[in-house]
Each structure stands twice: as C-alpha cells, then as structure tokens.
Short mmCIF file of N, CA and C in Angstrom, two decimals:
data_model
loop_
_atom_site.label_atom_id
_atom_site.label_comp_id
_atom_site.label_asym_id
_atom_site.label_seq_id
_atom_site.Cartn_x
_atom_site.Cartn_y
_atom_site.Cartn_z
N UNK A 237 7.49 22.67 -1.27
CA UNK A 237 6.97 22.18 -2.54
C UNK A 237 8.03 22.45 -3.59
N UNK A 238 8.38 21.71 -4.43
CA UNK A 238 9.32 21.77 -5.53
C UNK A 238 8.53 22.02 -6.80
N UNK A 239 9.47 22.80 -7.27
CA UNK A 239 9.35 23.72 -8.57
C UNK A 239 9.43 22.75 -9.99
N UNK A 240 8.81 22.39 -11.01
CA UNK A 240 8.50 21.80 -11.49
C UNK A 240 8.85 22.18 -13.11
N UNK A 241 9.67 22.06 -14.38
CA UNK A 241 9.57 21.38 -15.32
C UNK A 241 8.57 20.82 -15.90
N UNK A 242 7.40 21.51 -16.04
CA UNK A 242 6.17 20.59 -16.38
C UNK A 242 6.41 20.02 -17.78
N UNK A 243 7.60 20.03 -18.57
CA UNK A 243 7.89 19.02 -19.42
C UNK A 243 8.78 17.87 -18.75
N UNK A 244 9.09 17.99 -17.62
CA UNK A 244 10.17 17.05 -17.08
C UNK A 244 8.97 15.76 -16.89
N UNK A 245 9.28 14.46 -16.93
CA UNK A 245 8.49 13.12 -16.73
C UNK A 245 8.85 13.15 -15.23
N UNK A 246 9.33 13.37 -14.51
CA UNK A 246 9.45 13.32 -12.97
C UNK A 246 7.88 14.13 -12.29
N UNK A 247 8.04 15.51 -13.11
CA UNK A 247 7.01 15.95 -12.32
C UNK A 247 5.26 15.38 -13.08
N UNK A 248 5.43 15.00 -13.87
CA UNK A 248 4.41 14.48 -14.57
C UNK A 248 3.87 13.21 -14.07
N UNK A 249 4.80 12.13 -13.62
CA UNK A 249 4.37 11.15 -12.91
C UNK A 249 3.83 11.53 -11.36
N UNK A 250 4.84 12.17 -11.16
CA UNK A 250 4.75 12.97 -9.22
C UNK A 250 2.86 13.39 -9.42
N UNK A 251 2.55 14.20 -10.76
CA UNK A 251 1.27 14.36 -10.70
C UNK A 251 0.20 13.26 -11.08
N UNK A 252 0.52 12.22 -11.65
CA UNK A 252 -0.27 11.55 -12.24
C UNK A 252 -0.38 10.39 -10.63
N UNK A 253 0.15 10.12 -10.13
CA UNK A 253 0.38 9.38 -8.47
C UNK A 253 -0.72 10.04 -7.47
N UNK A 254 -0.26 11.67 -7.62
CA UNK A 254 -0.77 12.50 -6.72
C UNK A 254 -2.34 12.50 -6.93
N UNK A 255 -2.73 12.34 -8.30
CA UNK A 255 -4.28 12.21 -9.02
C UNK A 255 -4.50 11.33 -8.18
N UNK A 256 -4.21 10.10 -8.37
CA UNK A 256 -4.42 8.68 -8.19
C UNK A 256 -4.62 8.41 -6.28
N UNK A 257 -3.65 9.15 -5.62
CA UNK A 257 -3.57 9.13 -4.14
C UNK A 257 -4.94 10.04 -3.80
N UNK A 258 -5.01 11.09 -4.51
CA UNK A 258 -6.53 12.21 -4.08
C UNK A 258 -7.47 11.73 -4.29
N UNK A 259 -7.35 10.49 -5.71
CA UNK A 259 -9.11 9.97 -5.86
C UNK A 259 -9.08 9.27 -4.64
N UNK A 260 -8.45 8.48 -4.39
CA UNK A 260 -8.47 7.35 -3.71
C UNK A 260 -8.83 7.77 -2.33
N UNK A 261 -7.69 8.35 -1.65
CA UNK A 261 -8.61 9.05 -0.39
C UNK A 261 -9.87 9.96 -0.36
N UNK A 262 -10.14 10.51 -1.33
CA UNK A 262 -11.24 10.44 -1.56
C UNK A 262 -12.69 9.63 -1.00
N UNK A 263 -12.27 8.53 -1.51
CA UNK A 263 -13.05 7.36 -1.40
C UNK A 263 -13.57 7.34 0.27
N UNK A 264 -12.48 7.52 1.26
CA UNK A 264 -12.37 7.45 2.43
C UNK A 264 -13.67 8.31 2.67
N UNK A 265 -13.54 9.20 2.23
CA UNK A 265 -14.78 10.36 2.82
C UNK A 265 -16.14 10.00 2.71
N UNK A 266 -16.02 9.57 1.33
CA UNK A 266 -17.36 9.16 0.46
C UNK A 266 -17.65 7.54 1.40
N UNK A 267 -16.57 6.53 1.80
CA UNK A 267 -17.46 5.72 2.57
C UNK A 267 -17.69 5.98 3.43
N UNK A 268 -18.81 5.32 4.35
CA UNK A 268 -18.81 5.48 5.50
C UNK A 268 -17.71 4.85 6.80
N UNK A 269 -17.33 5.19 7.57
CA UNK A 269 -16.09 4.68 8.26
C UNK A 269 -16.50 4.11 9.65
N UNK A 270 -17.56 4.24 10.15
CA UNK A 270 -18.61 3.31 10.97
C UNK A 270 -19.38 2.65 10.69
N UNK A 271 -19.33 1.43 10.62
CA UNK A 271 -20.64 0.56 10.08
C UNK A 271 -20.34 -0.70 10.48
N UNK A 272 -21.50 -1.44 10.48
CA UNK A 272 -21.38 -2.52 10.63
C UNK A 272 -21.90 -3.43 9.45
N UNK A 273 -21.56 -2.81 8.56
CA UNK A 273 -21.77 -3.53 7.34
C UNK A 273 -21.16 -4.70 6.58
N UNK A 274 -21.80 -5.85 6.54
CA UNK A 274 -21.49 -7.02 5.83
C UNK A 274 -21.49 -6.94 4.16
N UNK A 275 -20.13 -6.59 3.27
CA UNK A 275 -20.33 -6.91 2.27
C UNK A 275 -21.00 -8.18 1.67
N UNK A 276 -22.07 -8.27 0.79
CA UNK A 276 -22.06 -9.57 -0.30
C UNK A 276 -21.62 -9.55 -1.31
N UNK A 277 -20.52 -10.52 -1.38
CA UNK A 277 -19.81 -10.82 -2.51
C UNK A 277 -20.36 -12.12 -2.86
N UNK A 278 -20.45 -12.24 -4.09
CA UNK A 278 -20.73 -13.44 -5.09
C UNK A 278 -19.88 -13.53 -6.11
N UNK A 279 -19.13 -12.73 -6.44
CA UNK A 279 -18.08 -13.11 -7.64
C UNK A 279 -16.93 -13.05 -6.91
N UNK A 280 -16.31 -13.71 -5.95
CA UNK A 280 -15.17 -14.20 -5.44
C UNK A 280 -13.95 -13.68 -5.72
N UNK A 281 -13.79 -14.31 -7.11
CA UNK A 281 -12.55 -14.39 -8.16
C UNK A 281 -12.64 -12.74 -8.30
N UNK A 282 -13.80 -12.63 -8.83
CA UNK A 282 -14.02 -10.62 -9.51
C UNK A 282 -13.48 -9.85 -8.33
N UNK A 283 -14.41 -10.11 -7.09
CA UNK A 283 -13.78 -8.80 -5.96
C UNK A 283 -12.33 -9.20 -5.64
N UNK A 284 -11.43 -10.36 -5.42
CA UNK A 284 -10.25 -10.45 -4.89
C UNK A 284 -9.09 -9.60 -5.97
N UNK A 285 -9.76 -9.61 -7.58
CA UNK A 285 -8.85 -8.98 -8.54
C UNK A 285 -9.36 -7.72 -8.82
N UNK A 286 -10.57 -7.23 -7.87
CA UNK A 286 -10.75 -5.91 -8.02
C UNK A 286 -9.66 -5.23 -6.77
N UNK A 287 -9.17 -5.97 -5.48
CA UNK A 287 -8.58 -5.33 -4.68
C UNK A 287 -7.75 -5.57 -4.86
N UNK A 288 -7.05 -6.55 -5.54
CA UNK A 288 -5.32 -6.57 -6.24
C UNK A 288 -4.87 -5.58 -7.20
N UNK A 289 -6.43 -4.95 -7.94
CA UNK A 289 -5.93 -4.00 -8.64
C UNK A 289 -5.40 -2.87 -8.03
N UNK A 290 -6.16 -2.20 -7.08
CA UNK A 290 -6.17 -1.18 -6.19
C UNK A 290 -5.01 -1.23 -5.34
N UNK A 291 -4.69 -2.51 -5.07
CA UNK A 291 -3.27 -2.91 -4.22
C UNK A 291 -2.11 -2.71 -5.19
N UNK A 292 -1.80 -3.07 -6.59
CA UNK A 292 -0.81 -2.70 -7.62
C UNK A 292 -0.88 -1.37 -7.93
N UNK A 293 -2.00 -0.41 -7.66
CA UNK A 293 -1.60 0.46 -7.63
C UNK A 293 -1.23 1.65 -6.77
N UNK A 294 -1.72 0.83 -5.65
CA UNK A 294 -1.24 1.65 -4.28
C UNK A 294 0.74 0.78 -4.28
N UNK A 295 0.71 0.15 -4.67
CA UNK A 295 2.26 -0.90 -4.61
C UNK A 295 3.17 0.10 -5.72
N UNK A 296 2.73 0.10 -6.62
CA UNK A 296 3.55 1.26 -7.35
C UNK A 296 3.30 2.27 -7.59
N UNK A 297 2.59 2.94 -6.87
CA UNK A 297 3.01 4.43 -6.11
C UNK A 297 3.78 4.61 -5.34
N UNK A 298 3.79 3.43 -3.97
CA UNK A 298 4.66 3.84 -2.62
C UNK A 298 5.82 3.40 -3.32
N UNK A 299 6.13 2.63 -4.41
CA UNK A 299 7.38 2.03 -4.56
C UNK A 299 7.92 3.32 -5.46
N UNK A 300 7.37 3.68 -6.02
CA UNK A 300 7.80 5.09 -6.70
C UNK A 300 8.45 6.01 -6.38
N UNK A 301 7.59 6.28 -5.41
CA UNK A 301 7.85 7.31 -4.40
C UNK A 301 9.15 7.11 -3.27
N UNK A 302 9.10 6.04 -3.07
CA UNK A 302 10.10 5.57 -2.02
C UNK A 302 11.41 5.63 -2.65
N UNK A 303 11.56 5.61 -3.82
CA UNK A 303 12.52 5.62 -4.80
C UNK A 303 13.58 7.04 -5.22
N UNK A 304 12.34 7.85 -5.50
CA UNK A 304 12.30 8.95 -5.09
C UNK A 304 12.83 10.31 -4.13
N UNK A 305 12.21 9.30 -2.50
CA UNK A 305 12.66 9.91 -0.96
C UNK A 305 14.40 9.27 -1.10
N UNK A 306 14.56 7.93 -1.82
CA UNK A 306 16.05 7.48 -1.62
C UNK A 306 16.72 8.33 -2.47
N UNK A 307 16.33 8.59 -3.75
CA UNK A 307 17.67 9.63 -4.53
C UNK A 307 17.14 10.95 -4.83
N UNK A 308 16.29 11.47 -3.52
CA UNK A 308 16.50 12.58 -2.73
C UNK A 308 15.48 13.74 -3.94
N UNK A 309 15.00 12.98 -4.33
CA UNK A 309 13.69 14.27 -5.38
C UNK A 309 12.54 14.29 -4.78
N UNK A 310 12.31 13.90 -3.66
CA UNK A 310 11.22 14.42 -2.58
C UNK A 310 11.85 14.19 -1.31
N UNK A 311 11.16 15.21 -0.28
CA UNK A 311 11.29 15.65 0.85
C UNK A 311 11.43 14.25 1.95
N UNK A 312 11.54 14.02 2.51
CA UNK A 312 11.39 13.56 4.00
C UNK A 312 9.86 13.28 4.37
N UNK A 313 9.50 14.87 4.64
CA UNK A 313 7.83 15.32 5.34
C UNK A 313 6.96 14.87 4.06
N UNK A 314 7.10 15.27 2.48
CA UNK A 314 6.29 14.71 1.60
C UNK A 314 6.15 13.70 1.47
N UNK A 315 7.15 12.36 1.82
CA UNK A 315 6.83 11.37 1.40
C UNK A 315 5.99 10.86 2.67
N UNK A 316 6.31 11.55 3.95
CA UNK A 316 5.64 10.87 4.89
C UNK A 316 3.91 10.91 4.32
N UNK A 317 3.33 12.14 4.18
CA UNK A 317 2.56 12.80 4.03
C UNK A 317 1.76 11.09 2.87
N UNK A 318 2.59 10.87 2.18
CA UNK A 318 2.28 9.76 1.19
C UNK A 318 1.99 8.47 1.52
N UNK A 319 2.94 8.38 3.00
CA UNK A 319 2.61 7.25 3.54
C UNK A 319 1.04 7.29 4.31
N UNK A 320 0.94 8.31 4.70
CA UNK A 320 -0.50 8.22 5.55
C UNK A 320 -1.14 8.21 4.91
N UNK A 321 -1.69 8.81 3.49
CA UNK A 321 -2.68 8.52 2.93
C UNK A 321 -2.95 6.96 2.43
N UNK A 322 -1.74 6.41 1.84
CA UNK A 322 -1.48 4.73 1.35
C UNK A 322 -2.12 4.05 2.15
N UNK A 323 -1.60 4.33 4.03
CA UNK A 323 -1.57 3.00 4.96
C UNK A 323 -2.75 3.36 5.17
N UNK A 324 -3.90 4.34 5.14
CA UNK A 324 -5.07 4.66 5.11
C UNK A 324 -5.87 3.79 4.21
N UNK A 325 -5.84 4.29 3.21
CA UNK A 325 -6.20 3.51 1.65
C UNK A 325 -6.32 1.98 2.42
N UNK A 326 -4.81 0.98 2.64
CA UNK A 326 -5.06 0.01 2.78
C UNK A 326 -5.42 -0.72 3.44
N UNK A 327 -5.45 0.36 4.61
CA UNK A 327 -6.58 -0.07 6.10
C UNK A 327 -8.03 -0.09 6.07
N UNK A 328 -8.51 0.70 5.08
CA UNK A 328 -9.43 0.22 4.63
C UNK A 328 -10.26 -0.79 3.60
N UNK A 329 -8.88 -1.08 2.57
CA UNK A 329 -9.49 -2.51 1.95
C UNK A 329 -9.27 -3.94 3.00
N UNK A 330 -8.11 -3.48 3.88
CA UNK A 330 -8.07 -4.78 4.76
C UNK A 330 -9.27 -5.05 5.70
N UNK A 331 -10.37 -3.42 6.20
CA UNK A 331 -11.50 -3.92 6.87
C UNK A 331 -12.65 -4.55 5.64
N UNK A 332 -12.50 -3.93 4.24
CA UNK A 332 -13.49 -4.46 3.65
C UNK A 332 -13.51 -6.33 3.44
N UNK A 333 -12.06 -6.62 3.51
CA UNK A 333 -12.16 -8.06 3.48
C UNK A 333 -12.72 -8.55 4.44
N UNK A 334 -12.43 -8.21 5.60
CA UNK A 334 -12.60 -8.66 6.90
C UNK A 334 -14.38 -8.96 6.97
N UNK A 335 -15.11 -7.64 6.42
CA UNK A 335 -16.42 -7.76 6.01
C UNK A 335 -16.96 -8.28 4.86
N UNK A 336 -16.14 -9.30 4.09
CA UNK A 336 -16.76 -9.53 2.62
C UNK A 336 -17.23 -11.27 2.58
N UNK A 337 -16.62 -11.64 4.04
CA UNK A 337 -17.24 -13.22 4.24
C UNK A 337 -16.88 -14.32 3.07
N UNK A 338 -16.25 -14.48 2.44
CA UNK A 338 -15.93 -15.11 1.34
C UNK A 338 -16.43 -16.61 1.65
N UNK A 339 -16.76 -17.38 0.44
CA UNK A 339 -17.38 -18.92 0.24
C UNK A 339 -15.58 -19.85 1.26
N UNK A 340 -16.43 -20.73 1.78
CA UNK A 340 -15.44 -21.74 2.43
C UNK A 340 -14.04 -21.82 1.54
N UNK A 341 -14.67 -22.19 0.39
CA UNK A 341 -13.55 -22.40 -0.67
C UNK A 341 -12.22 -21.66 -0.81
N UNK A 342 -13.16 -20.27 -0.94
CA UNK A 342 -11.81 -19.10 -1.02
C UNK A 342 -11.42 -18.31 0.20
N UNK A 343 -12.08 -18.95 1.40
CA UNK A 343 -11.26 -18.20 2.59
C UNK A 343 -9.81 -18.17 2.81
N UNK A 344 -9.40 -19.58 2.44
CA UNK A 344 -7.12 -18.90 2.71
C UNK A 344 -7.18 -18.50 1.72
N UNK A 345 -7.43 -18.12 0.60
CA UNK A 345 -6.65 -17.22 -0.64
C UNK A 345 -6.79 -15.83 -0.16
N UNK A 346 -8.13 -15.66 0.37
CA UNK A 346 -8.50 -14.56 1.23
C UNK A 346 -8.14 -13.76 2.15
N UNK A 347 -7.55 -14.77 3.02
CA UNK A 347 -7.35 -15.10 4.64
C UNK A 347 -5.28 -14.29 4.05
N UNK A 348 -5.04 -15.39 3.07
CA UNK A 348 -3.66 -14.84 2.32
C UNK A 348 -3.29 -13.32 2.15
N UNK A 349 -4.49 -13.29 1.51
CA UNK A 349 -4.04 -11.58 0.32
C UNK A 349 -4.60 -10.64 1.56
N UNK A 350 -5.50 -11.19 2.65
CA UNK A 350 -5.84 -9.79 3.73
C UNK A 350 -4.22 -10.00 4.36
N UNK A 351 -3.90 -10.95 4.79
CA UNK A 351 -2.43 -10.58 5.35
C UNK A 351 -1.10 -10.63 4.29
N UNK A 352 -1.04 -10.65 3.42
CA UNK A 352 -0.45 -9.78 2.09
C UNK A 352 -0.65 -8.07 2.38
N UNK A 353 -1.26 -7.46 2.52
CA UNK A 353 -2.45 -6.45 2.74
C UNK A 353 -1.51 -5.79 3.98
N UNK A 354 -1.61 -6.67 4.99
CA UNK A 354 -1.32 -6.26 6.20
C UNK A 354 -0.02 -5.97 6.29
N UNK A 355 1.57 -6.84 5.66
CA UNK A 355 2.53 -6.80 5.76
C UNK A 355 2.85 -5.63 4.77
N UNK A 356 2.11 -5.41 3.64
CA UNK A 356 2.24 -4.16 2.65
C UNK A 356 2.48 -2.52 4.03
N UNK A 357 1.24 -3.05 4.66
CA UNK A 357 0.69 -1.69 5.55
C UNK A 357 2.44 -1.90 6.22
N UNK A 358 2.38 -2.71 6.87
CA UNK A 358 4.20 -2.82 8.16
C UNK A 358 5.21 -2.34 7.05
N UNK A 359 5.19 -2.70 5.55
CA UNK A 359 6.53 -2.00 4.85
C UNK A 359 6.14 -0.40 4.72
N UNK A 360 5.28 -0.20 4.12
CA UNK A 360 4.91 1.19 3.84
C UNK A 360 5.29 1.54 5.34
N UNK A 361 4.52 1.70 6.58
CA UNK A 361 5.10 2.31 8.28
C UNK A 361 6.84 2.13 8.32
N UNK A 362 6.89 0.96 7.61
CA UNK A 362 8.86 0.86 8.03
C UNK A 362 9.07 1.80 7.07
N UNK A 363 9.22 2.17 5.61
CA UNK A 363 9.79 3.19 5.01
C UNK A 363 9.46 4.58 5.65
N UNK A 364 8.54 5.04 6.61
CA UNK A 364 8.33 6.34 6.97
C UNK A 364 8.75 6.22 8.16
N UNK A 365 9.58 5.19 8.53
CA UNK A 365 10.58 5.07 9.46
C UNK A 365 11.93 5.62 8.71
N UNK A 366 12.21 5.31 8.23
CA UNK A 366 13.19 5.60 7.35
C UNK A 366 13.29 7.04 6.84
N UNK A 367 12.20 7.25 6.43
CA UNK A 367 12.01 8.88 5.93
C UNK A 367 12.24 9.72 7.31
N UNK A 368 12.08 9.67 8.58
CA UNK A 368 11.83 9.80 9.57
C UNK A 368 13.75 10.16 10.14
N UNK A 369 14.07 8.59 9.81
CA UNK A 369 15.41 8.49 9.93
C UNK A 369 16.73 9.78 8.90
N UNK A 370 15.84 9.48 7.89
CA UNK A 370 16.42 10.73 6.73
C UNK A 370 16.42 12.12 7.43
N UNK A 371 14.90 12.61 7.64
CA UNK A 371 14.75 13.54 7.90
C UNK A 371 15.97 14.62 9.32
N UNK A 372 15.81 13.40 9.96
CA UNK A 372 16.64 13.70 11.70
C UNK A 372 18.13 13.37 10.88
N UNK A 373 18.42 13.25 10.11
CA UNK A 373 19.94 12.79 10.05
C UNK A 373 20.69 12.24 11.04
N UNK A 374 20.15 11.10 10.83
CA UNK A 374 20.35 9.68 11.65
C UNK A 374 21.44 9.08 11.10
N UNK A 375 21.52 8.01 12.17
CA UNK A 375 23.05 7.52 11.48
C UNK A 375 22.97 6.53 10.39
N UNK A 376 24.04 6.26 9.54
CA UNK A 376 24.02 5.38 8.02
C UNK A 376 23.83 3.96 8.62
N UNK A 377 23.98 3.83 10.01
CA UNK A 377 23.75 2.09 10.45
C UNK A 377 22.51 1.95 10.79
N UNK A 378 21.83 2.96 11.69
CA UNK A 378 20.27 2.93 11.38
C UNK A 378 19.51 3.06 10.40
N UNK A 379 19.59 3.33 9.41
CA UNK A 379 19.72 3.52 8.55
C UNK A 379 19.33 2.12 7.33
N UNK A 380 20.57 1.61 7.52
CA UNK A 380 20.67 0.59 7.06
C UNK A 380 20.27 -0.49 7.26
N UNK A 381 20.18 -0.93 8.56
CA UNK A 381 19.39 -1.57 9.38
C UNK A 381 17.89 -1.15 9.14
N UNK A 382 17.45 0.06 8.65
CA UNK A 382 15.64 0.19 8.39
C UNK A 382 15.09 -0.86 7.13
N UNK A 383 16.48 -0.54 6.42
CA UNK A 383 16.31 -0.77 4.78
C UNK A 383 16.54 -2.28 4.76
N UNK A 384 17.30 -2.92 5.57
CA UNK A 384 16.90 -4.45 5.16
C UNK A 384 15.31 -4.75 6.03
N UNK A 385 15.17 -4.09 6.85
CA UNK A 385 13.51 -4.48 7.43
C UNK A 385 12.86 -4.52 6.31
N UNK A 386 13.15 -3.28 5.88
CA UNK A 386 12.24 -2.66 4.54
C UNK A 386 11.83 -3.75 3.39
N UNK A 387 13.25 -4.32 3.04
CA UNK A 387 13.05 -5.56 1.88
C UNK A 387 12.49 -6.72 2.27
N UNK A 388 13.23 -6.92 4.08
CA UNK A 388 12.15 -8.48 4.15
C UNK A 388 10.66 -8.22 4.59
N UNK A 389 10.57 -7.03 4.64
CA UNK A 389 8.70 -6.74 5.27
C UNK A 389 8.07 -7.03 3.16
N UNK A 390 8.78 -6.48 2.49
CA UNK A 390 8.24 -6.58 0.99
C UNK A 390 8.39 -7.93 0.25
N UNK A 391 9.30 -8.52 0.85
CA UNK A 391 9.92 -9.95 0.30
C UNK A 391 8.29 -10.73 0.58
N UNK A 392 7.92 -10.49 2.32
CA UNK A 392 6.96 -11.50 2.92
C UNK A 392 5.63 -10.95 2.19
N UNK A 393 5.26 -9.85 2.13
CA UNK A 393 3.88 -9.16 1.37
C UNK A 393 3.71 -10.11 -0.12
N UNK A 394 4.98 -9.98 -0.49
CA UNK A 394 4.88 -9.97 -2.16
C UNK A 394 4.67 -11.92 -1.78
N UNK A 395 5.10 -12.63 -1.13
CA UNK A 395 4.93 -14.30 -0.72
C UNK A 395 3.70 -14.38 -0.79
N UNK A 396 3.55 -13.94 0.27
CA UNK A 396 1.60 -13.52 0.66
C UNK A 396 1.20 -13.79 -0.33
N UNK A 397 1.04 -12.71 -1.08
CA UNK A 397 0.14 -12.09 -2.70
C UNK A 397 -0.04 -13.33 -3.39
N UNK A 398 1.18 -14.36 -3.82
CA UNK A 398 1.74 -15.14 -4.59
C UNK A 398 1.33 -16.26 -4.01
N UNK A 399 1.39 -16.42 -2.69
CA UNK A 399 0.12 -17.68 -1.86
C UNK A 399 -1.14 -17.98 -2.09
N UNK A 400 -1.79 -16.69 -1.67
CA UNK A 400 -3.03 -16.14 -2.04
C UNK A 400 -3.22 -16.92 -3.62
N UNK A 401 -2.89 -16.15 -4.59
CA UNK A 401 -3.00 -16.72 -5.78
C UNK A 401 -2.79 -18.64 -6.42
N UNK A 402 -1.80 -18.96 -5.37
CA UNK A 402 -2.29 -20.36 -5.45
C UNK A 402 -2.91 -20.68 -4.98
N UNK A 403 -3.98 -20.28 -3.97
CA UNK A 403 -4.42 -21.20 -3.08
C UNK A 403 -6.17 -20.47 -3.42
N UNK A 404 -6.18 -20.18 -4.76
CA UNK A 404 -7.50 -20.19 -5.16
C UNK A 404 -8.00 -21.12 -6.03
N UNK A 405 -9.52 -21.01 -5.90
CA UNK A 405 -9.97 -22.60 -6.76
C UNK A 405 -10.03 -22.49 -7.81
#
C-alpha cells in the first residue's frame, strides 16, 4: 500500500475511484447472483443510458488506473486487484441485459452496447495481462505486443458503444 500526500490529487482521485469501485461491488452482494429473473423494462432509452452511465464510469476508472500501472504509481498486484472487481461489475450488467428483453425496435442497439460491454470486459482481462507481464518482468516485445491488443480491443468497444447509439429509434 502506498503512502499518501492526502493533499496530493493523485491520492485523492486513487480514493474517490476506490469509493466508486466499493459501492459498486457492493451492489454484487446486495443482488442476488442466482436467479432466473426477467427484468421489465419499459423505458428503453432510460435503462440503456442508465447502463452507459455505469459503463463511463467503470471506463474511466480502468482507464485511470491503467494509466497509472503504465507510469508506475500503482503496483502490478493493485491494479490487478482493480481489474477483478471492474470485469465483475461488468459481467454483471452484461447478464442484466441479457435479462432485460428489450422491444423489437431496440434489440441491435441493445444486442450493440451488450457486446460493447463484452469487448470492454476482453480490454480490461488484456490490460491485467499486461500488469501480469509488468509484474514478471517480461520482455519489452511482449509487452508491446499486449499494448497494441490493448488499443484495438478499446478501438472495437468504443465502435460498439457508437453503433449502439445509432442504431436506436
């Protein structure tokens, strides 16, 4: 654990993320994680920009953070630690879509942003490849080779997102 400047904005954000990652898994506990439950959604438009919200802010946290693990102001093991809670988080809004049945209309915008969703989850796992790679002091070509995965797994998420959004009514 690193020693903290609690006037420094590094550790102030590091805490204000860390809030944000604890409510959130949180959540995990508080739902239930067996069910066979069919959400009803009726406001379409409302729930898809309630989970884009939750997705922008799970998106700039890991991007934060990842930022971070690269110019070396968190650990290796911490950031992993960050990734499991995230790909958690978003494994579970990707089953809530899966259960939210959306109107004919908005199934590909849907069908879009759950696999938006999904390629988010493959970048977040590729950067804790990377952290992984950091950690073992691996070589700068593996290395390097993680980090362009890294951008085209975020290039295709962020397409997704931006599909999704046209292809609503």
């Amino acid at each position: 654990i690193k020693e903290c400047d609690w006037s420094s904005d590094v550790c102030s954000s590091d805490l204000i993320i860390l809030s944000l990652i604890t409510g959130a898994s949180f959540l995990l506990w508080v739902i239930p994680q067996e069910n066979d439950t069919t959400f009803i959604v009726t406001d379409y438009e409302g729930y898809l920009e309630g989970v884009k919200n939750i997705h922008e802010v799970l998106q700039e946290s890991i991007d934060l953070e990842y930022q971070n693990l690269k110019d070396g102001k968190i650990s290796p093991l911490d950031y992993i630690s960050i990734t499991e809670v995230t790909s958690s988080q978003i494994t579970t809004q990707i089953s809530e879509f899966v259960t939210s049945k959306p109107s004919e209309q908005w199934q590909e915008s849907y069908i879009s942003y759950m696999n938006g969703m999904k390629k988010f989850n493959e970048y977040i796992l590729e950067t804790k490849v990377l952290a992984n790679l950091i950690e073992n002091g691996d070589s700068e070509t593996e290395m390097n080779e993680t980090i362009e995965k890294i951008e085209s797994l975020k290039a295709e998420y962020l397409e997704l997102v931006k599909n999704s959004e046209n292809l609503q009514p």
